GROMACS .gro file of C-alpha atoms in nm:
model
  220
    1UNK     CA    1  -2.238   0.950   0.082
    2UNK     CA    2  -2.120   0.628   0.160
    3UNK     CA    3  -2.015   0.412  -0.187
    4UNK     CA    4  -2.214   0.114  -0.257
    5UNK     CA    5  -1.874  -0.084  -0.186
    6UNK     CA    6  -2.012  -0.461  -0.246
    7UNK     CA    7  -1.709  -0.770  -0.230
    8UNK     CA    8  -1.744  -0.838  -0.569
    9UNK     CA    9  -1.609  -0.511  -0.588
   10UNK     CA   10  -1.304  -0.579  -0.402
   11UNK     CA   11  -1.194  -0.847  -0.611
   12UNK     CA   12  -1.246  -0.607  -0.906
   13UNK     CA   13  -1.053  -0.362  -0.789
   14UNK     CA   14  -0.773  -0.527  -0.712
   15UNK     CA   15  -0.555  -0.786  -0.898
   16UNK     CA   16  -0.164  -0.851  -1.040
   17UNK     CA   17  -0.243  -0.543  -1.288
   18UNK     CA   18  -0.197  -0.278  -0.951
   19UNK     CA   19   0.188  -0.461  -0.935
   20UNK     CA   20   0.280  -0.419  -1.256
   21UNK     CA   21   0.126  -0.051  -1.395
   22UNK     CA   22   0.283   0.278  -1.211
   23UNK     CA   23   0.040   0.478  -0.971
   24UNK     CA   24   0.121   0.697  -0.787
   25UNK     CA   25   0.062   0.760  -0.409
   26UNK     CA   26  -0.213   0.861  -0.283
   27UNK     CA   27  -0.466   0.845  -0.512
   28UNK     CA   28  -0.878   1.025  -0.493
   29UNK     CA   29  -1.125   0.824  -0.473
   30UNK     CA   30  -1.269   1.072  -0.791
   31UNK     CA   31  -0.945   1.021  -1.020
   32UNK     CA   32  -0.955   0.588  -0.969
   33UNK     CA   33  -1.186   0.311  -0.929
   34UNK     CA   34  -0.902   0.260  -0.635
   35UNK     CA   35  -1.079  -0.061  -0.360
   36UNK     CA   36  -1.227   0.128  -0.078
   37UNK     CA   37  -1.129   0.046   0.323
   38UNK     CA   38  -1.229   0.152   0.599
   39UNK     CA   39  -1.007   0.482   0.629
   40UNK     CA   40  -0.889   0.462   0.265
   41UNK     CA   41  -0.998   0.473  -0.123
   42UNK     CA   42  -0.707   0.299  -0.180
   43UNK     CA   43  -0.351   0.338  -0.110
   44UNK     CA   44  -0.129   0.254  -0.441
   45UNK     CA   45   0.270   0.238  -0.515
   46UNK     CA   46   0.538   0.203  -0.818
   47UNK     CA   47   0.591  -0.128  -0.929
   48UNK     CA   48   0.954  -0.275  -0.757
   49UNK     CA   49   1.021  -0.628  -0.843
   50UNK     CA   50   1.261  -0.656  -0.635
   51UNK     CA   51   1.057  -0.665  -0.301
   52UNK     CA   52   0.774  -0.838  -0.521
   53UNK     CA   53   0.990  -1.109  -0.521
   54UNK     CA   54   1.084  -1.091  -0.189
   55UNK     CA   55   0.722  -1.108  -0.067
   56UNK     CA   56   0.589  -1.366  -0.359
   57UNK     CA   57   0.839  -1.648  -0.201
   58UNK     CA   58   0.756  -1.569   0.177
   59UNK     CA   59   0.387  -1.529   0.104
   60UNK     CA   60   0.419  -1.964   0.014
   61UNK     CA   61   0.510  -2.017   0.331
   62UNK     CA   62   0.292  -2.112   0.599
   63UNK     CA   63   0.208  -2.356   0.865
   64UNK     CA   64  -0.161  -2.363   0.944
   65UNK     CA   65  -0.196  -2.283   1.397
   66UNK     CA   66  -0.500  -2.301   1.571
   67UNK     CA   67  -0.820  -2.051   1.415
   68UNK     CA   68  -0.895  -1.962   1.750
   69UNK     CA   69  -0.616  -1.856   1.858
   70UNK     CA   70  -0.534  -1.672   1.541
   71UNK     CA   71  -0.891  -1.483   1.608
   72UNK     CA   72  -0.785  -1.370   1.887
   73UNK     CA   73  -0.432  -1.276   1.844
   74UNK     CA   74  -0.525  -0.981   1.506
   75UNK     CA   75  -0.836  -0.840   1.753
   76UNK     CA   76  -0.569  -0.811   2.019
   77UNK     CA   77  -0.305  -0.621   1.825
   78UNK     CA   78  -0.634  -0.433   1.671
   79UNK     CA   79  -0.778  -0.319   1.998
   80UNK     CA   80  -0.506  -0.264   2.206
   81UNK     CA   81  -0.365  -0.011   1.948
   82UNK     CA   82  -0.757   0.117   1.834
   83UNK     CA   83  -0.672   0.474   1.865
   84UNK     CA   84  -0.368   0.495   1.728
   85UNK     CA   85  -0.584   0.371   1.395
   86UNK     CA   86  -0.815   0.617   1.444
   87UNK     CA   87  -0.575   0.859   1.461
   88UNK     CA   88  -0.398   0.687   1.131
   89UNK     CA   89  -0.713   0.761   1.005
   90UNK     CA   90  -0.801   1.115   1.024
   91UNK     CA   91  -0.474   1.166   0.980
   92UNK     CA   92  -0.442   1.022   0.579
   93UNK     CA   93  -0.790   1.216   0.547
   94UNK     CA   94  -0.643   1.534   0.591
   95UNK     CA   95  -0.239   1.450   0.406
   96UNK     CA   96  -0.317   1.163   0.170
   97UNK     CA   97  -0.654   1.300  -0.047
   98UNK     CA   98  -0.829   0.941   0.055
   99UNK     CA   99  -1.236   0.889   0.121
  100UNK     CA  100  -1.324   0.725   0.419
  101UNK     CA  101  -1.605   0.449   0.448
  102UNK     CA  102  -1.777   0.637   0.669
  103UNK     CA  103  -2.003   0.490   0.956
  104UNK     CA  104  -1.982   0.086   0.854
  105UNK     CA  105  -2.002  -0.230   1.011
  106UNK     CA  106  -1.815  -0.508   0.814
  107UNK     CA  107  -1.820  -0.887   0.881
  108UNK     CA  108  -1.473  -1.033   0.952
  109UNK     CA  109  -1.499  -1.434   0.860
  110UNK     CA  110  -1.158  -1.632   0.954
  111UNK     CA  111  -1.137  -1.931   0.711
  112UNK     CA  112  -0.893  -2.283   0.774
  113UNK     CA  113  -0.931  -2.463   0.448
  114UNK     CA  114  -0.632  -2.657   0.369
  115UNK     CA  115  -0.524  -2.992   0.262
  116UNK     CA  116  -0.686  -3.267   0.449
  117UNK     CA  117  -0.826  -3.086   0.727
  118UNK     CA  118  -1.157  -3.024   0.795
  119UNK     CA  119  -1.266  -2.624   0.727
  120UNK     CA  120  -1.316  -2.453   1.018
  121UNK     CA  121  -1.434  -2.037   1.015
  122UNK     CA  122  -1.504  -1.729   1.286
  123UNK     CA  123  -1.684  -1.461   1.186
  124UNK     CA  124  -1.621  -1.156   1.375
  125UNK     CA  125  -1.744  -0.787   1.357
  126UNK     CA  126  -1.543  -0.502   1.295
  127UNK     CA  127  -1.695  -0.177   1.345
  128UNK     CA  128  -1.615   0.199   1.290
  129UNK     CA  129  -1.805   0.518   1.377
  130UNK     CA  130  -1.731   0.835   1.190
  131UNK     CA  131  -1.885   1.186   1.248
  132UNK     CA  132  -1.996   1.299   0.931
  133UNK     CA  133  -2.018   1.678   1.096
  134UNK     CA  134  -1.732   1.661   1.155
  135UNK     CA  135  -1.498   1.413   0.931
  136UNK     CA  136  -1.340   1.223   1.175
  137UNK     CA  137  -1.382   0.939   1.284
  138UNK     CA  138  -1.400   0.897   1.659
  139UNK     CA  139  -1.368   0.453   1.709
  140UNK     CA  140  -1.268   0.159   1.553
  141UNK     CA  141  -1.335  -0.141   1.729
  142UNK     CA  142  -1.346  -0.570   1.608
  143UNK     CA  143  -1.617  -0.796   1.763
  144UNK     CA  144  -1.606  -1.153   1.843
  145UNK     CA  145  -1.948  -1.170   1.694
  146UNK     CA  146  -2.137  -1.213   1.374
  147UNK     CA  147  -2.226  -0.952   1.216
  148UNK     CA  148  -2.624  -0.880   1.196
  149UNK     CA  149  -2.656  -0.617   0.872
  150UNK     CA  150  -2.245  -0.601   0.755
  151UNK     CA  151  -2.230  -0.333   0.509
  152UNK     CA  152  -2.008  -0.532   0.282
  153UNK     CA  153  -1.794  -0.907   0.438
  154UNK     CA  154  -1.407  -1.020   0.353
  155UNK     CA  155  -1.244  -1.351   0.417
  156UNK     CA  156  -0.930  -1.449   0.501
  157UNK     CA  157  -0.854  -1.774   0.456
  158UNK     CA  158  -0.487  -1.989   0.589
  159UNK     CA  159  -0.245  -1.819   0.554
  160UNK     CA  160  -0.380  -1.419   0.542
  161UNK     CA  161  -0.566  -1.515   0.854
  162UNK     CA  162  -0.268  -1.664   1.028
  163UNK     CA  163  -0.068  -1.315   0.840
  164UNK     CA  164  -0.287  -1.105   1.016
  165UNK     CA  165  -0.192  -0.978   1.402
  166UNK     CA  166   0.134  -0.995   1.146
  167UNK     CA  167   0.072  -0.771   0.933
  168UNK     CA  168  -0.154  -0.540   1.180
  169UNK     CA  169   0.178  -0.512   1.402
  170UNK     CA  170   0.381  -0.439   1.148
  171UNK     CA  171   0.214  -0.144   0.954
  172UNK     CA  172   0.136   0.006   1.329
  173UNK     CA  173   0.566  -0.030   1.410
  174UNK     CA  174   0.618   0.137   1.061
  175UNK     CA  175   0.401   0.389   0.955
  176UNK     CA  176   0.187   0.436   1.293
  177UNK     CA  177   0.324   0.750   1.523
  178UNK     CA  178   0.207   0.648   1.899
  179UNK     CA  179   0.148   1.046   1.958
  180UNK     CA  180   0.030   1.113   1.614
  181UNK     CA  181   0.215   1.288   1.488
  182UNK     CA  182   0.435   1.157   1.214
  183UNK     CA  183   0.261   0.939   1.096
  184UNK     CA  184   0.324   0.810   0.723
  185UNK     CA  185   0.229   0.672   0.421
  186UNK     CA  186   0.312   0.319   0.370
  187UNK     CA  187   0.660   0.319   0.185
  188UNK     CA  188   0.658   0.157  -0.197
  189UNK     CA  189   0.880  -0.115  -0.130
  190UNK     CA  190   0.622  -0.244   0.202
  191UNK     CA  191   0.393  -0.243  -0.066
  192UNK     CA  192   0.527  -0.452  -0.340
  193UNK     CA  193   0.656  -0.732  -0.065
  194UNK     CA  194   0.269  -0.721   0.060
  195UNK     CA  195   0.191  -0.739  -0.329
  196UNK     CA  196   0.369  -1.030  -0.451
  197UNK     CA  197   0.364  -1.236  -0.089
  198UNK     CA  198   0.001  -1.251  -0.181
  199UNK     CA  199   0.057  -1.312  -0.535
  200UNK     CA  200  -0.124  -1.673  -0.514
  201UNK     CA  201  -0.417  -1.518  -0.349
  202UNK     CA  202  -0.506  -1.316  -0.635
  203UNK     CA  203  -0.822  -1.454  -0.777
  204UNK     CA  204  -0.983  -1.647  -0.566
  205UNK     CA  205  -1.275  -1.553  -0.489
  206UNK     CA  206  -1.454  -1.410  -0.194
  207UNK     CA  207  -1.101  -1.567  -0.026
  208UNK     CA  208  -0.873  -1.339  -0.187
  209UNK     CA  209  -0.843  -1.055   0.072
  210UNK     CA  210  -0.598  -0.945   0.358
  211UNK     CA  211  -0.630  -0.741   0.649
  212UNK     CA  212  -0.463  -0.443   0.527
  213UNK     CA  213  -0.751  -0.448   0.260
  214UNK     CA  214  -1.028  -0.471   0.491
  215UNK     CA  215  -0.819  -0.132   0.682
  216UNK     CA  216  -0.679   0.063   0.385
  217UNK     CA  217  -0.917  -0.005   0.070
  218UNK     CA  218  -0.533  -0.183  -0.138
  219UNK     CA  219  -0.497  -0.518  -0.177
  220UNK     CA  220  -0.286  -0.666  -0.413
   0.00000   0.00000   0.00000
């Protein structure tokens, strides 16, 4: 059965506490209030303050670029590798004791909202197809259109939007095997670096999100 996931739960389930409390990974949804993503119900990690500080510094460096290009970059990276993400999601089900969201339509808004510039937004939709009979993902797609009846919605604002394409490609290169035989869980150092990178975005309501939260149910 699909959990009742809301944007409010996304925010309430995230925060700096994740970066400062030691928890083992992976963790099942039955034993934690981890955030629900499309592929997993939360990837957690042990604190690594050196990696966190590195991400904290890099997260403050941001130069705005064209929003349309930002959206295209993220969608193109994801769609070109959607089969790999499907494979990774199914591997997580088998190896990492996670719970998928199942069939889902997710509204993903890209937003520019920065000093001396007018606000810009672009609405997109991620669609996940899941076979309940086999308990496996069959397809993932990212559409350049507004969602009709989203199960939940996230907003990628400013640097979280700008970084989406790079984070998707970096995660794919590091942890997703092209042949599907040698996937890996994200390293502890990597997750701490991301936590530091987005520490300043925590607590900003619906804008406190990043692209990895959408897929893996994990947020700094």
